[in-house]
mmCIF file of C-alpha atoms in Angstrom:
data_model
loop_
_atom_site.group_PDB
_atom_site.id
_atom_site.type_symbol
_atom_site.label_atom_id
_atom_site.label_comp_id
_atom_site.label_asym_id
_atom_site.label_seq_id
_atom_site.Cartn_x
_atom_site.Cartn_y
_atom_site.Cartn_z
ATOM 1 C CA UNK A 1 -0.151 -0.010 -0.080
ATOM 2 C CA UNK A 2 2.787 2.268 1.044
ATOM 3 C CA UNK A 3 4.571 1.759 -2.455
ATOM 4 C CA UNK A 4 1.296 2.358 -4.284
ATOM 5 C CA UNK A 5 0.672 5.749 -2.242
ATOM 6 C CA UNK A 6 4.553 6.568 -3.018
ATOM 7 C CA UNK A 7 4.067 6.055 -6.619
ATOM 8 C CA UNK A 8 0.771 7.883 -6.971
ATOM 9 C CA UNK A 9 2.394 10.948 -5.138
ATOM 10 C CA UNK A 10 5.396 11.038 -7.534
ATOM 11 C CA UNK A 11 2.991 10.716 -10.470
ATOM 12 C CA UNK A 12 0.909 13.538 -9.266
ATOM 13 C CA UNK A 13 3.933 15.694 -8.328
ATOM 14 C CA UNK A 14 5.233 15.084 -12.053
ATOM 15 C CA UNK A 15 1.944 15.877 -13.430
ATOM 16 C CA UNK A 16 1.846 19.102 -11.454
ATOM 17 C CA UNK A 17 5.287 20.145 -12.427
ATOM 18 C CA UNK A 18 4.594 19.432 -16.221
ATOM 19 C CA UNK A 19 1.386 21.494 -15.929
ATOM 20 C CA UNK A 20 3.069 24.151 -14.256
ATOM 21 C CA UNK A 21 6.025 24.271 -16.988
ATOM 22 C CA UNK A 22 3.440 23.893 -19.950
ATOM 23 C CA UNK A 23 3.476 27.647 -20.455
ATOM 24 C CA UNK A 24 5.799 30.042 -22.230
ATOM 25 C CA UNK A 25 6.741 33.059 -20.176
ATOM 26 C CA UNK A 26 7.633 36.147 -21.896
ATOM 27 C CA UNK A 27 8.586 39.304 -19.841
ATOM 28 C CA UNK A 28 7.909 42.819 -21.316
ATOM 29 C CA UNK A 29 10.437 45.081 -19.340
ATOM 30 C CA UNK A 30 9.877 48.615 -20.486
ATOM 31 C CA UNK A 31 9.260 52.049 -19.343
ATOM 32 C CA UNK A 32 5.581 51.992 -18.775
ATOM 33 C CA UNK A 33 5.649 55.272 -16.877
ATOM 34 C CA UNK A 34 7.665 58.168 -17.606
ATOM 35 C CA UNK A 35 8.519 60.645 -20.645
ATOM 36 C CA UNK A 36 8.370 57.822 -23.274
ATOM 37 C CA UNK A 37 4.927 56.582 -21.853
ATOM 38 C CA UNK A 38 3.511 57.014 -25.361
ATOM 39 C CA UNK A 39 6.032 55.019 -26.943
ATOM 40 C CA UNK A 40 5.670 52.198 -24.275
ATOM 41 C CA UNK A 41 1.878 51.714 -24.671
ATOM 42 C CA UNK A 42 2.366 51.547 -28.238
ATOM 43 C CA UNK A 43 5.110 48.871 -27.945
ATOM 44 C CA UNK A 44 3.350 46.850 -25.580
ATOM 45 C CA UNK A 45 -0.182 47.040 -27.687
ATOM 46 C CA UNK A 46 2.018 45.734 -30.714
ATOM 47 C CA UNK A 47 3.874 43.176 -28.819
ATOM 48 C CA UNK A 48 0.387 41.700 -27.736
ATOM 49 C CA UNK A 49 -1.126 42.096 -31.229
ATOM 50 C CA UNK A 50 2.049 40.541 -32.700
ATOM 51 C CA UNK A 51 1.504 37.298 -30.338
ATOM 52 C CA UNK A 52 -2.011 37.107 -31.274
ATOM 53 C CA UNK A 53 -1.539 37.474 -34.894
ATOM 54 C CA UNK A 54 1.434 34.937 -34.856
ATOM 55 C CA UNK A 55 -0.596 32.230 -32.949
ATOM 56 C CA UNK A 56 -3.937 32.659 -34.899
ATOM 57 C CA UNK A 57 -5.410 34.172 -31.929
ATOM 58 C CA UNK A 58 -4.864 31.278 -29.530
ATOM 59 C CA UNK A 59 -2.030 32.835 -27.744
ATOM 60 C CA UNK A 60 -0.336 29.297 -27.746
ATOM 61 C CA UNK A 61 2.493 27.605 -29.278
ATOM 62 C CA UNK A 62 2.272 23.872 -29.541
ATOM 63 C CA UNK A 63 -0.488 23.688 -26.948
ATOM 64 C CA UNK A 64 1.522 25.909 -24.549
ATOM 65 C CA UNK A 65 -0.074 29.050 -23.322
ATOM 66 C CA UNK A 66 1.894 32.192 -23.695
ATOM 67 C CA UNK A 67 2.023 34.218 -20.370
ATOM 68 C CA UNK A 68 3.396 37.843 -20.570
ATOM 69 C CA UNK A 69 4.638 39.446 -17.568
ATOM 70 C CA UNK A 70 4.906 43.424 -17.389
ATOM 71 C CA UNK A 71 7.609 45.113 -15.348
ATOM 72 C CA UNK A 72 8.018 48.899 -15.380
ATOM 73 C CA UNK A 73 11.608 50.410 -15.607
ATOM 74 C CA UNK A 74 10.355 53.946 -15.048
ATOM 75 C CA UNK A 75 13.290 54.703 -17.654
ATOM 76 C CA UNK A 76 15.720 54.041 -14.750
ATOM 77 C CA UNK A 77 18.731 52.038 -15.833
ATOM 78 C CA UNK A 78 19.284 50.457 -12.377
ATOM 79 C CA UNK A 79 15.518 49.541 -12.093
ATOM 80 C CA UNK A 80 15.625 47.931 -15.600
ATOM 81 C CA UNK A 81 18.528 46.039 -14.562
ATOM 82 C CA UNK A 82 17.049 44.592 -11.538
ATOM 83 C CA UNK A 83 13.765 44.011 -13.042
ATOM 84 C CA UNK A 84 15.289 41.928 -15.925
ATOM 85 C CA UNK A 85 17.245 39.931 -13.194
ATOM 86 C CA UNK A 86 13.835 39.532 -11.320
ATOM 87 C CA UNK A 87 12.216 38.198 -14.584
ATOM 88 C CA UNK A 88 14.902 35.800 -15.567
ATOM 89 C CA UNK A 89 15.662 34.602 -11.918
ATOM 90 C CA UNK A 90 12.376 34.766 -10.058
ATOM 91 C CA UNK A 91 9.767 34.436 -12.660
ATOM 92 C CA UNK A 92 11.753 32.001 -15.016
ATOM 93 C CA UNK A 93 10.928 33.822 -18.253
ATOM 94 C CA UNK A 94 12.188 32.074 -21.517
ATOM 95 C CA UNK A 95 12.464 35.251 -23.317
ATOM 96 C CA UNK A 96 12.225 39.044 -22.322
ATOM 97 C CA UNK A 97 11.486 42.149 -24.519
ATOM 98 C CA UNK A 98 12.175 45.796 -24.247
ATOM 99 C CA UNK A 99 12.977 48.225 -23.065
ATOM 100 C CA UNK A 100 12.030 51.805 -24.538
ATOM 101 C CA UNK A 101 15.199 53.714 -23.493
ATOM 102 C CA UNK A 102 18.757 53.198 -24.897
ATOM 103 C CA UNK A 103 20.370 54.025 -21.676
ATOM 104 C CA UNK A 104 18.272 51.387 -19.979
ATOM 105 C CA UNK A 105 18.857 48.856 -22.608
ATOM 106 C CA UNK A 106 22.776 49.301 -22.138
ATOM 107 C CA UNK A 107 22.119 48.583 -18.476
ATOM 108 C CA UNK A 108 20.177 45.424 -19.132
ATOM 109 C CA UNK A 109 22.379 43.685 -21.837
ATOM 110 C CA UNK A 110 24.636 42.104 -19.135
ATOM 111 C CA UNK A 111 21.890 40.760 -17.132
ATOM 112 C CA UNK A 112 20.858 38.582 -20.279
ATOM 113 C CA UNK A 113 24.377 37.392 -20.563
ATOM 114 C CA UNK A 114 24.517 36.333 -16.810
ATOM 115 C CA UNK A 115 21.240 34.373 -16.879
ATOM 116 C CA UNK A 116 21.869 33.053 -20.406
ATOM 117 C CA UNK A 117 18.575 33.911 -21.488
ATOM 118 C CA UNK A 118 17.317 35.939 -24.716
ATOM 119 C CA UNK A 119 16.629 39.492 -24.664
ATOM 120 C CA UNK A 120 14.742 40.934 -27.695
ATOM 121 C CA UNK A 121 15.433 44.691 -27.811
ATOM 122 C CA UNK A 122 12.424 46.847 -29.032
ATOM 123 C CA UNK A 123 12.489 49.796 -29.636
ATOM 124 C CA UNK A 124 15.731 51.153 -28.003
ATOM 125 C CA UNK A 125 17.772 52.497 -30.962
ATOM 126 C CA UNK A 126 21.481 53.167 -29.860
ATOM 127 C CA UNK A 127 23.891 51.503 -32.262
ATOM 128 C CA UNK A 128 25.921 50.230 -29.185
ATOM 129 C CA UNK A 129 23.394 47.925 -28.295
ATOM 130 C CA UNK A 130 24.053 45.557 -31.123
ATOM 131 C CA UNK A 131 27.598 46.973 -31.172
ATOM 132 C CA UNK A 132 30.221 47.387 -28.668
ATOM 133 C CA UNK A 133 28.017 46.397 -25.774
ATOM 134 C CA UNK A 134 26.321 43.275 -27.570
ATOM 135 C CA UNK A 135 26.410 39.800 -26.346
ATOM 136 C CA UNK A 136 25.068 36.555 -27.871
ATOM 137 C CA UNK A 137 21.749 36.661 -26.133
ATOM 138 C CA UNK A 138 20.965 40.049 -27.488
ATOM 139 C CA UNK A 139 18.558 40.303 -30.666
ATOM 140 C CA UNK A 140 17.180 43.482 -31.717
ATOM 141 C CA UNK A 141 13.770 43.950 -34.002
ATOM 142 C CA UNK A 142 13.803 47.661 -33.628
ATOM 143 C CA UNK A 143 15.959 49.759 -36.056
ATOM 144 C CA UNK A 144 19.390 50.888 -34.922
ATOM 145 C CA UNK A 145 20.965 54.493 -35.253
ATOM 146 C CA UNK A 146 22.841 53.363 -38.449
ATOM 147 C CA UNK A 147 19.381 52.267 -40.092
ATOM 148 C CA UNK A 148 17.965 55.720 -39.259
ATOM 149 C CA UNK A 149 21.125 57.491 -40.128
ATOM 150 C CA UNK A 150 21.724 55.679 -43.727
ATOM 151 C CA UNK A 151 18.181 56.160 -44.637
ATOM 152 C CA UNK A 152 18.119 59.678 -43.840
ATOM 153 C CA UNK A 153 21.415 60.302 -45.500
ATOM 154 C CA UNK A 154 19.972 58.730 -48.635
ATOM 155 C CA UNK A 155 16.997 61.157 -48.293
ATOM 156 C CA UNK A 156 18.973 64.289 -47.566
ATOM 157 C CA UNK A 157 22.494 63.959 -48.772
ATOM 158 C CA UNK A 158 24.033 65.001 -51.887
ATOM 159 C CA UNK A 159 26.796 67.061 -53.545
ATOM 160 C CA UNK A 160 26.809 70.789 -52.339
ATOM 161 C CA UNK A 161 24.461 70.020 -49.305
ATOM 162 C CA UNK A 162 25.647 71.291 -45.854
ATOM 163 C CA UNK A 163 23.898 69.950 -42.688
ATOM 164 C CA UNK A 164 23.889 70.719 -39.083
ATOM 165 C CA UNK A 165 22.696 68.554 -36.555
ATOM 166 C CA UNK A 166 20.720 69.015 -33.279
ATOM 167 C CA UNK A 167 20.237 66.120 -30.833
ATOM 168 C CA UNK A 168 19.734 65.070 -27.263
ATOM 169 C CA UNK A 169 22.981 64.610 -25.391
ATOM 170 C CA UNK A 170 22.547 60.964 -24.514
ATOM 171 C CA UNK A 171 23.182 57.428 -26.222
ATOM 172 C CA UNK A 172 20.252 57.768 -28.734
ATOM 173 C CA UNK A 173 21.197 61.251 -29.901
ATOM 174 C CA UNK A 174 24.993 60.930 -29.907
ATOM 175 C CA UNK A 175 24.819 57.518 -31.526
ATOM 176 C CA UNK A 176 22.505 58.917 -34.155
ATOM 177 C CA UNK A 177 24.600 61.936 -35.171
ATOM 178 C CA UNK A 178 27.618 59.675 -35.350
ATOM 179 C CA UNK A 179 26.062 57.219 -37.584
ATOM 180 C CA UNK A 180 24.410 59.961 -39.753
ATOM 181 C CA UNK A 181 27.853 61.679 -40.410
ATOM 182 C CA UNK A 182 29.324 58.326 -41.263
ATOM 183 C CA UNK A 183 26.444 57.768 -43.618
ATOM 184 C CA UNK A 184 26.567 61.025 -45.270
ATOM 185 C CA UNK A 185 30.145 60.613 -46.230
ATOM 186 C CA UNK A 186 29.139 58.575 -49.402
ATOM 187 C CA UNK A 187 26.558 61.224 -50.462
ATOM 188 C CA UNK A 188 28.887 64.259 -50.945
ATOM 189 C CA UNK A 189 27.396 66.192 -48.196
ATOM 190 C CA UNK A 190 29.116 67.735 -45.297
ATOM 191 C CA UNK A 191 28.392 68.511 -41.548
ATOM 192 C CA UNK A 192 28.919 71.988 -40.639
ATOM 193 C CA UNK A 193 27.931 71.908 -37.029
ATOM 194 C CA UNK A 194 26.836 69.467 -34.269
ATOM 195 C CA UNK A 195 24.734 70.715 -31.129
ATOM 196 C CA UNK A 196 23.726 68.554 -28.242
ATOM 197 C CA UNK A 197 21.477 69.524 -25.583
ATOM 198 C CA UNK A 198 19.978 68.187 -22.466
ATOM 199 C CA UNK A 199 17.029 65.921 -22.813
ATOM 200 C CA UNK A 200 14.727 68.362 -20.967
ATOM 201 C CA UNK A 201 15.725 71.445 -22.818
ATOM 202 C CA UNK A 202 12.673 73.805 -23.506
ATOM 203 C CA UNK A 203 14.541 76.857 -24.741
ATOM 204 C CA UNK A 204 16.374 76.325 -27.931
ATOM 205 C CA UNK A 205 17.215 79.984 -28.457
ATOM 206 C CA UNK A 206 21.010 79.727 -27.688
ATOM 207 C CA UNK A 207 21.497 76.498 -29.530
ATOM 208 C CA UNK A 208 19.699 77.720 -32.796
ATOM 209 C CA UNK A 209 21.729 80.791 -32.830
ATOM 210 C CA UNK A 210 24.763 78.681 -32.715
ATOM 211 C CA UNK A 211 23.617 76.642 -35.467
ATOM 212 C CA UNK A 212 22.648 79.644 -37.567
ATOM 213 C CA UNK A 213 25.947 81.299 -37.015
ATOM 214 C CA UNK A 214 27.782 78.071 -38.085
ATOM 215 C CA UNK A 215 25.731 77.884 -41.400
ATOM 216 C CA UNK A 216 25.647 81.495 -42.100
ATOM 217 C CA UNK A 217 29.004 81.473 -44.452
ATOM 218 C CA UNK A 218 27.704 78.233 -46.397
ATOM 219 C CA UNK A 219 26.535 78.085 -49.677
ATOM 220 C CA UNK A 220 24.175 75.709 -51.621
ATOM 221 C CA UNK A 221 21.585 73.763 -49.697
ATOM 222 C CA UNK A 222 21.547 73.931 -46.135
ATOM 223 C CA UNK A 223 19.743 71.846 -43.492
ATOM 224 C CA UNK A 224 19.295 71.369 -40.011
ATOM 225 C CA UNK A 225 18.560 67.638 -39.278
ATOM 226 C CA UNK A 226 16.884 67.324 -35.838
ATOM 227 C CA UNK A 227 17.120 63.750 -34.000
ATOM 228 C CA UNK A 228 14.909 63.805 -31.068
ATOM 229 C CA UNK A 229 12.958 61.400 -28.772
ATOM 230 C CA UNK A 230 10.133 61.943 -26.411
ATOM 231 C CA UNK A 231 8.447 65.219 -25.525
ATOM 232 C CA UNK A 232 9.787 68.605 -26.060
ATOM 233 C CA UNK A 233 10.459 68.156 -29.770
ATOM 234 C CA UNK A 234 12.345 71.479 -30.862
ATOM 235 C CA UNK A 235 11.072 71.569 -34.383
ATOM 236 C CA UNK A 236 8.133 74.017 -33.908
ATOM 237 C CA UNK A 237 10.121 76.401 -31.671
ATOM 238 C CA UNK A 238 13.048 76.629 -34.260
ATOM 239 C CA UNK A 239 10.648 76.807 -37.065
ATOM 240 C CA UNK A 240 9.172 79.943 -35.339
ATOM 241 C CA UNK A 241 12.705 81.527 -35.403
ATOM 242 C CA UNK A 242 12.572 81.610 -39.194
ATOM 243 C CA UNK A 243 15.680 79.544 -40.230
ATOM 244 C CA UNK A 244 14.871 80.541 -43.837
ATOM 245 C CA UNK A 245 16.545 83.910 -43.099
ATOM 246 C CA UNK A 246 19.688 82.105 -43.157
ATOM 247 C CA UNK A 247 18.641 79.760 -46.070
ATOM 248 C CA UNK A 248 18.327 76.703 -43.641
ATOM 249 C CA UNK A 249 15.729 74.227 -44.064
ATOM 250 C CA UNK A 250 14.438 71.844 -41.172
ATOM 251 C CA UNK A 251 14.750 68.224 -41.783
ATOM 252 C CA UNK A 252 14.055 65.085 -39.573
ATOM 253 C CA UNK A 253 13.349 61.517 -39.463
ATOM 254 C CA UNK A 254 9.760 60.093 -39.024
ATOM 255 C CA UNK A 255 8.050 59.928 -35.589
ATOM 256 C CA UNK A 256 4.680 59.069 -33.837
ATOM 257 C CA UNK A 257 1.613 60.701 -34.950
ATOM 258 C CA UNK A 258 1.374 63.049 -32.271
ATOM 259 C CA UNK A 259 4.722 64.495 -32.969
ATOM 260 C CA UNK A 260 3.715 64.711 -36.721
ATOM 261 C CA UNK A 261 1.476 67.424 -35.786
ATOM 262 C CA UNK A 262 4.589 69.768 -35.740
ATOM 263 C CA UNK A 263 5.369 68.335 -39.334
ATOM 264 C CA UNK A 264 2.056 70.306 -40.647
ATOM 265 C CA UNK A 265 3.947 73.630 -40.302
ATOM 266 C CA UNK A 266 6.486 72.210 -42.816
ATOM 267 C CA UNK A 267 4.973 70.998 -45.914
ATOM 268 C CA UNK A 268 7.673 69.343 -48.383
ATOM 269 C CA UNK A 269 9.830 68.429 -45.426
ATOM 270 C CA UNK A 270 11.748 65.434 -46.287
ATOM 271 C CA UNK A 271 13.535 62.626 -44.477
ATOM 272 C CA UNK A 272 13.305 58.859 -43.704
ATOM 273 C CA UNK A 273 10.976 57.082 -41.398
ATOM 274 C CA UNK A 274 10.635 53.620 -39.772
ATOM 275 C CA UNK A 275 6.814 53.171 -40.243
ATOM 276 C CA UNK A 276 3.513 55.085 -41.270
ATOM 277 C CA UNK A 277 0.784 52.933 -41.296
ATOM 278 C CA UNK A 278 -0.366 54.022 -44.852
ATOM 279 C CA UNK A 279 3.131 53.077 -46.453
ATOM 280 C CA UNK A 280 3.694 49.297 -46.304
ATOM 281 C CA UNK A 281 1.423 47.321 -48.418
ATOM 282 C CA UNK A 282 1.441 43.607 -47.155
ATOM 283 C CA UNK A 283 -1.231 41.158 -45.252
ATOM 284 C CA UNK A 284 0.535 41.683 -41.941
ATOM 285 C CA UNK A 285 0.077 45.461 -42.003
ATOM 286 C CA UNK A 286 -3.402 44.978 -43.536
ATOM 287 C CA UNK A 287 -4.389 43.037 -40.400
ATOM 288 C CA UNK A 288 -2.719 45.445 -38.071
ATOM 289 C CA UNK A 289 -4.250 48.615 -39.354
ATOM 290 C CA UNK A 290 -7.879 46.999 -39.472
ATOM 291 C CA UNK A 291 -7.675 45.549 -36.151
ATOM 292 C CA UNK A 292 -6.215 48.654 -34.545
ATOM 293 C CA UNK A 293 -8.972 50.780 -36.016
ATOM 294 C CA UNK A 294 -11.649 48.476 -34.893
ATOM 295 C CA UNK A 295 -10.337 48.149 -31.435
ATOM 296 C CA UNK A 296 -8.929 51.683 -30.557
ATOM 297 C CA UNK A 297 -10.570 53.866 -33.411
ATOM 298 C CA UNK A 298 -7.051 55.224 -34.355
ATOM 299 C CA UNK A 299 -4.328 53.873 -36.780
ATOM 300 C CA UNK A 300 -1.482 51.859 -35.438
ATOM 301 C CA UNK A 301 1.640 54.024 -34.769
ATOM 302 C CA UNK A 302 5.464 54.119 -35.101
ATOM 303 C CA UNK A 303 5.892 51.731 -32.228
ATOM 304 C CA UNK A 304 2.996 49.642 -32.662
ATOM 305 C CA UNK A 305 4.409 48.265 -35.731
ATOM 306 C CA UNK A 306 7.797 47.611 -34.007
ATOM 307 C CA UNK A 307 6.161 45.817 -31.141
ATOM 308 C CA UNK A 308 4.238 43.714 -33.322
ATOM 309 C CA UNK A 309 7.306 42.732 -35.146
ATOM 310 C CA UNK A 310 8.795 41.801 -31.830
ATOM 311 C CA UNK A 311 5.679 39.566 -31.143
ATOM 312 C CA UNK A 312 5.873 37.779 -34.363
ATOM 313 C CA UNK A 313 9.544 37.219 -33.806
ATOM 314 C CA UNK A 314 9.105 35.616 -30.472
ATOM 315 C CA UNK A 315 6.294 33.003 -31.906
ATOM 316 C CA UNK A 316 8.453 32.225 -35.078
ATOM 317 C CA UNK A 317 11.583 31.771 -33.101
ATOM 318 C CA UNK A 318 9.974 29.320 -30.619
ATOM 319 C CA UNK A 319 8.292 27.321 -33.436
ATOM 320 C CA UNK A 320 11.551 27.093 -35.201
ATOM 321 C CA UNK A 321 13.543 26.082 -31.912
ATOM 322 C CA UNK A 322 10.965 23.395 -31.089
ATOM 323 C CA UNK A 323 10.303 25.069 -27.883
ATOM 324 C CA UNK A 324 11.343 27.973 -25.442
ATOM 325 C CA UNK A 325 13.279 26.001 -22.894
ATOM 326 C CA UNK A 326 16.548 25.653 -24.674
ATOM 327 C CA UNK A 327 18.273 29.071 -25.110
ATOM 328 C CA UNK A 328 20.924 27.761 -27.472
ATOM 329 C CA UNK A 329 18.452 26.330 -29.700
ATOM 330 C CA UNK A 330 16.657 29.417 -29.688
ATOM 331 C CA UNK A 331 19.690 31.481 -30.519
ATOM 332 C CA UNK A 332 20.453 28.863 -33.525
ATOM 333 C CA UNK A 333 16.903 29.368 -34.677
ATOM 334 C CA UNK A 334 17.021 33.141 -34.623
ATOM 335 C CA UNK A 335 20.216 33.759 -36.198
ATOM 336 C CA UNK A 336 19.451 34.427 -39.980
ATOM 337 C CA UNK A 337 15.680 33.811 -39.201
ATOM 338 C CA UNK A 338 13.334 35.695 -41.827
ATOM 339 C CA UNK A 339 9.881 36.522 -40.758
ATOM 340 C CA UNK A 340 6.959 38.773 -41.886
ATOM 341 C CA UNK A 341 6.068 41.940 -40.222
ATOM 342 C CA UNK A 342 3.967 45.148 -40.859
ATOM 343 C CA UNK A 343 7.031 46.432 -42.630
ATOM 344 C CA UNK A 344 7.335 43.458 -44.562
ATOM 345 C CA UNK A 345 10.163 41.018 -44.296
ATOM 346 C CA UNK A 346 12.849 41.335 -41.610
ATOM 347 C CA UNK A 347 15.903 39.260 -40.963
ATOM 348 C CA UNK A 348 18.066 38.852 -37.843
ATOM 349 C CA UNK A 349 21.547 39.256 -39.134
ATOM 350 C CA UNK A 350 23.752 36.286 -37.828
ATOM 351 C CA UNK A 351 26.820 38.343 -37.011
ATOM 352 C CA UNK A 352 25.216 40.850 -34.597
ATOM 353 C CA UNK A 353 21.353 39.944 -34.363
ATOM 354 C CA UNK A 354 20.249 43.064 -35.762
ATOM 355 C CA UNK A 355 17.009 43.110 -37.767
ATOM 356 C CA UNK A 356 17.660 43.987 -41.291
ATOM 357 C CA UNK A 357 14.680 46.042 -42.415
ATOM 358 C CA UNK A 358 13.308 48.407 -45.080
ATOM 359 C CA UNK A 359 13.075 52.152 -44.323
ATOM 360 C CA UNK A 360 11.052 54.910 -46.159
ATOM 361 C CA UNK A 361 12.015 58.168 -47.745
ATOM 362 C CA UNK A 362 9.212 60.537 -47.194
ATOM 363 C CA UNK A 363 7.980 63.977 -48.033
ATOM 364 C CA UNK A 364 5.505 65.826 -45.778
ATOM 365 C CA UNK A 365 2.084 66.747 -47.495
ATOM 366 C CA UNK A 366 -1.013 68.380 -45.920
ATOM 367 C CA UNK A 367 -4.062 66.149 -46.421
ATOM 368 C CA UNK A 368 -7.758 67.071 -45.736
ATOM 369 C CA UNK A 369 -9.047 65.385 -42.290
ATOM 370 C CA UNK A 370 -5.561 65.046 -40.888
ATOM 371 C CA UNK A 371 -4.186 67.164 -38.050
ATOM 372 C CA UNK A 372 -0.595 66.441 -38.873
ATOM 373 C CA UNK A 373 1.731 66.456 -41.737
ATOM 374 C CA UNK A 374 1.445 63.328 -43.609
ATOM 375 C CA UNK A 375 4.879 61.487 -44.288
ATOM 376 C CA UNK A 376 4.079 60.367 -47.961
ATOM 377 C CA UNK A 377 6.162 57.649 -49.676
ATOM 378 C CA UNK A 378 8.833 58.924 -51.962
ATOM 379 C CA UNK A 379 10.524 55.512 -52.112
ATOM 380 C CA UNK A 380 11.113 52.375 -50.231
ATOM 381 C CA UNK A 381 14.766 51.991 -49.141
ATOM 382 C CA UNK A 382 15.041 48.117 -49.166
ATOM 383 C CA UNK A 383 16.981 46.108 -46.555
ATOM 384 C CA UNK A 384 19.408 45.162 -49.333
ATOM 385 C CA UNK A 385 20.427 48.741 -49.939
ATOM 386 C CA UNK A 386 20.931 49.371 -46.115
ATOM 387 C CA UNK A 387 24.499 48.660 -45.719
ATOM 388 C CA UNK A 388 24.497 48.540 -42.047
ATOM 389 C CA UNK A 389 28.091 48.474 -40.620
ATOM 390 C CA UNK A 390 28.866 45.682 -38.214
ATOM 391 C CA UNK A 391 29.907 47.407 -34.917
ATOM 392 C CA UNK A 392 30.226 44.432 -32.350
ATOM 393 C CA UNK A 393 33.397 43.127 -33.997
#
């Protein structure tokens, strides 16, 4: 009788353990509150829609339920680091996604290596994430600074073009300008001045004066290229200073819909963007646009598309690896993996795990019924055209 009870208890224990492990745990570690809250909400909505789309609405992979655990970094690097460790250690998550901020991401990267678990970076942009600070557990679905830079250099550069830059004084801004300068070299354009300001700057008078003074003696086409994330975008304030007096045109990359309101003041403005919901023409984007309008009454935005790309990548990687438990199998599955996203095909480059993807050269138009400058496609810059440097060697 004792032997029977012992066997029964062991079987029950095994069954309970199997049931407990029969789920796929994904942590979303991101700046849910703080200055990038709008980006964060889009990213999370997109992640959940990506998981839903890729699983056909079941939120399961091979019968195992996907459980998403949210953790708020509050845009603090130390908090992000500890929360990722908590996710891997206490919550035993298989894959983590996030964060929003490049500074937070850089603090989180060593944690993925310490715990030997995959971290999919979305949407933090700094080149160093898949460059000097990279390790083999890091993959990025979001675009990097070089992809932003090269696409904007293609859109804005050319012989006789002189460009000044204005950016925030932290990893995103400095990496962005560095990559942009490098990309411009092949176009014949030159950089006349670089201006960096604190992320919370509200008065751009002094910075603009330095830029205008530096550009005053230049001839030919003159552009001020602005790289900015979060609130307080200086474009409207600098435009109010009438840069055309100095023959200077404002230029910038794409942004979320709320930020595009400032673009309405600048019809004809050109740059390159990561996403605008009317540009990509493919089944994934059609589903995203329809569902987002149905559920929220608004179009999907910049970071919604990125979040969806990361969610689909999670599902496709686990399917390809045959499960989520074996990190080495996941890495092998993801290196070189191609998958369909709202932007079309993406591919994780094997050497640095950066997602190679298309970007879009746009020109701003004013359209009836829209309270923002609409980024209309000039041409798609295909992933094969994006000669993105390897920076992790």
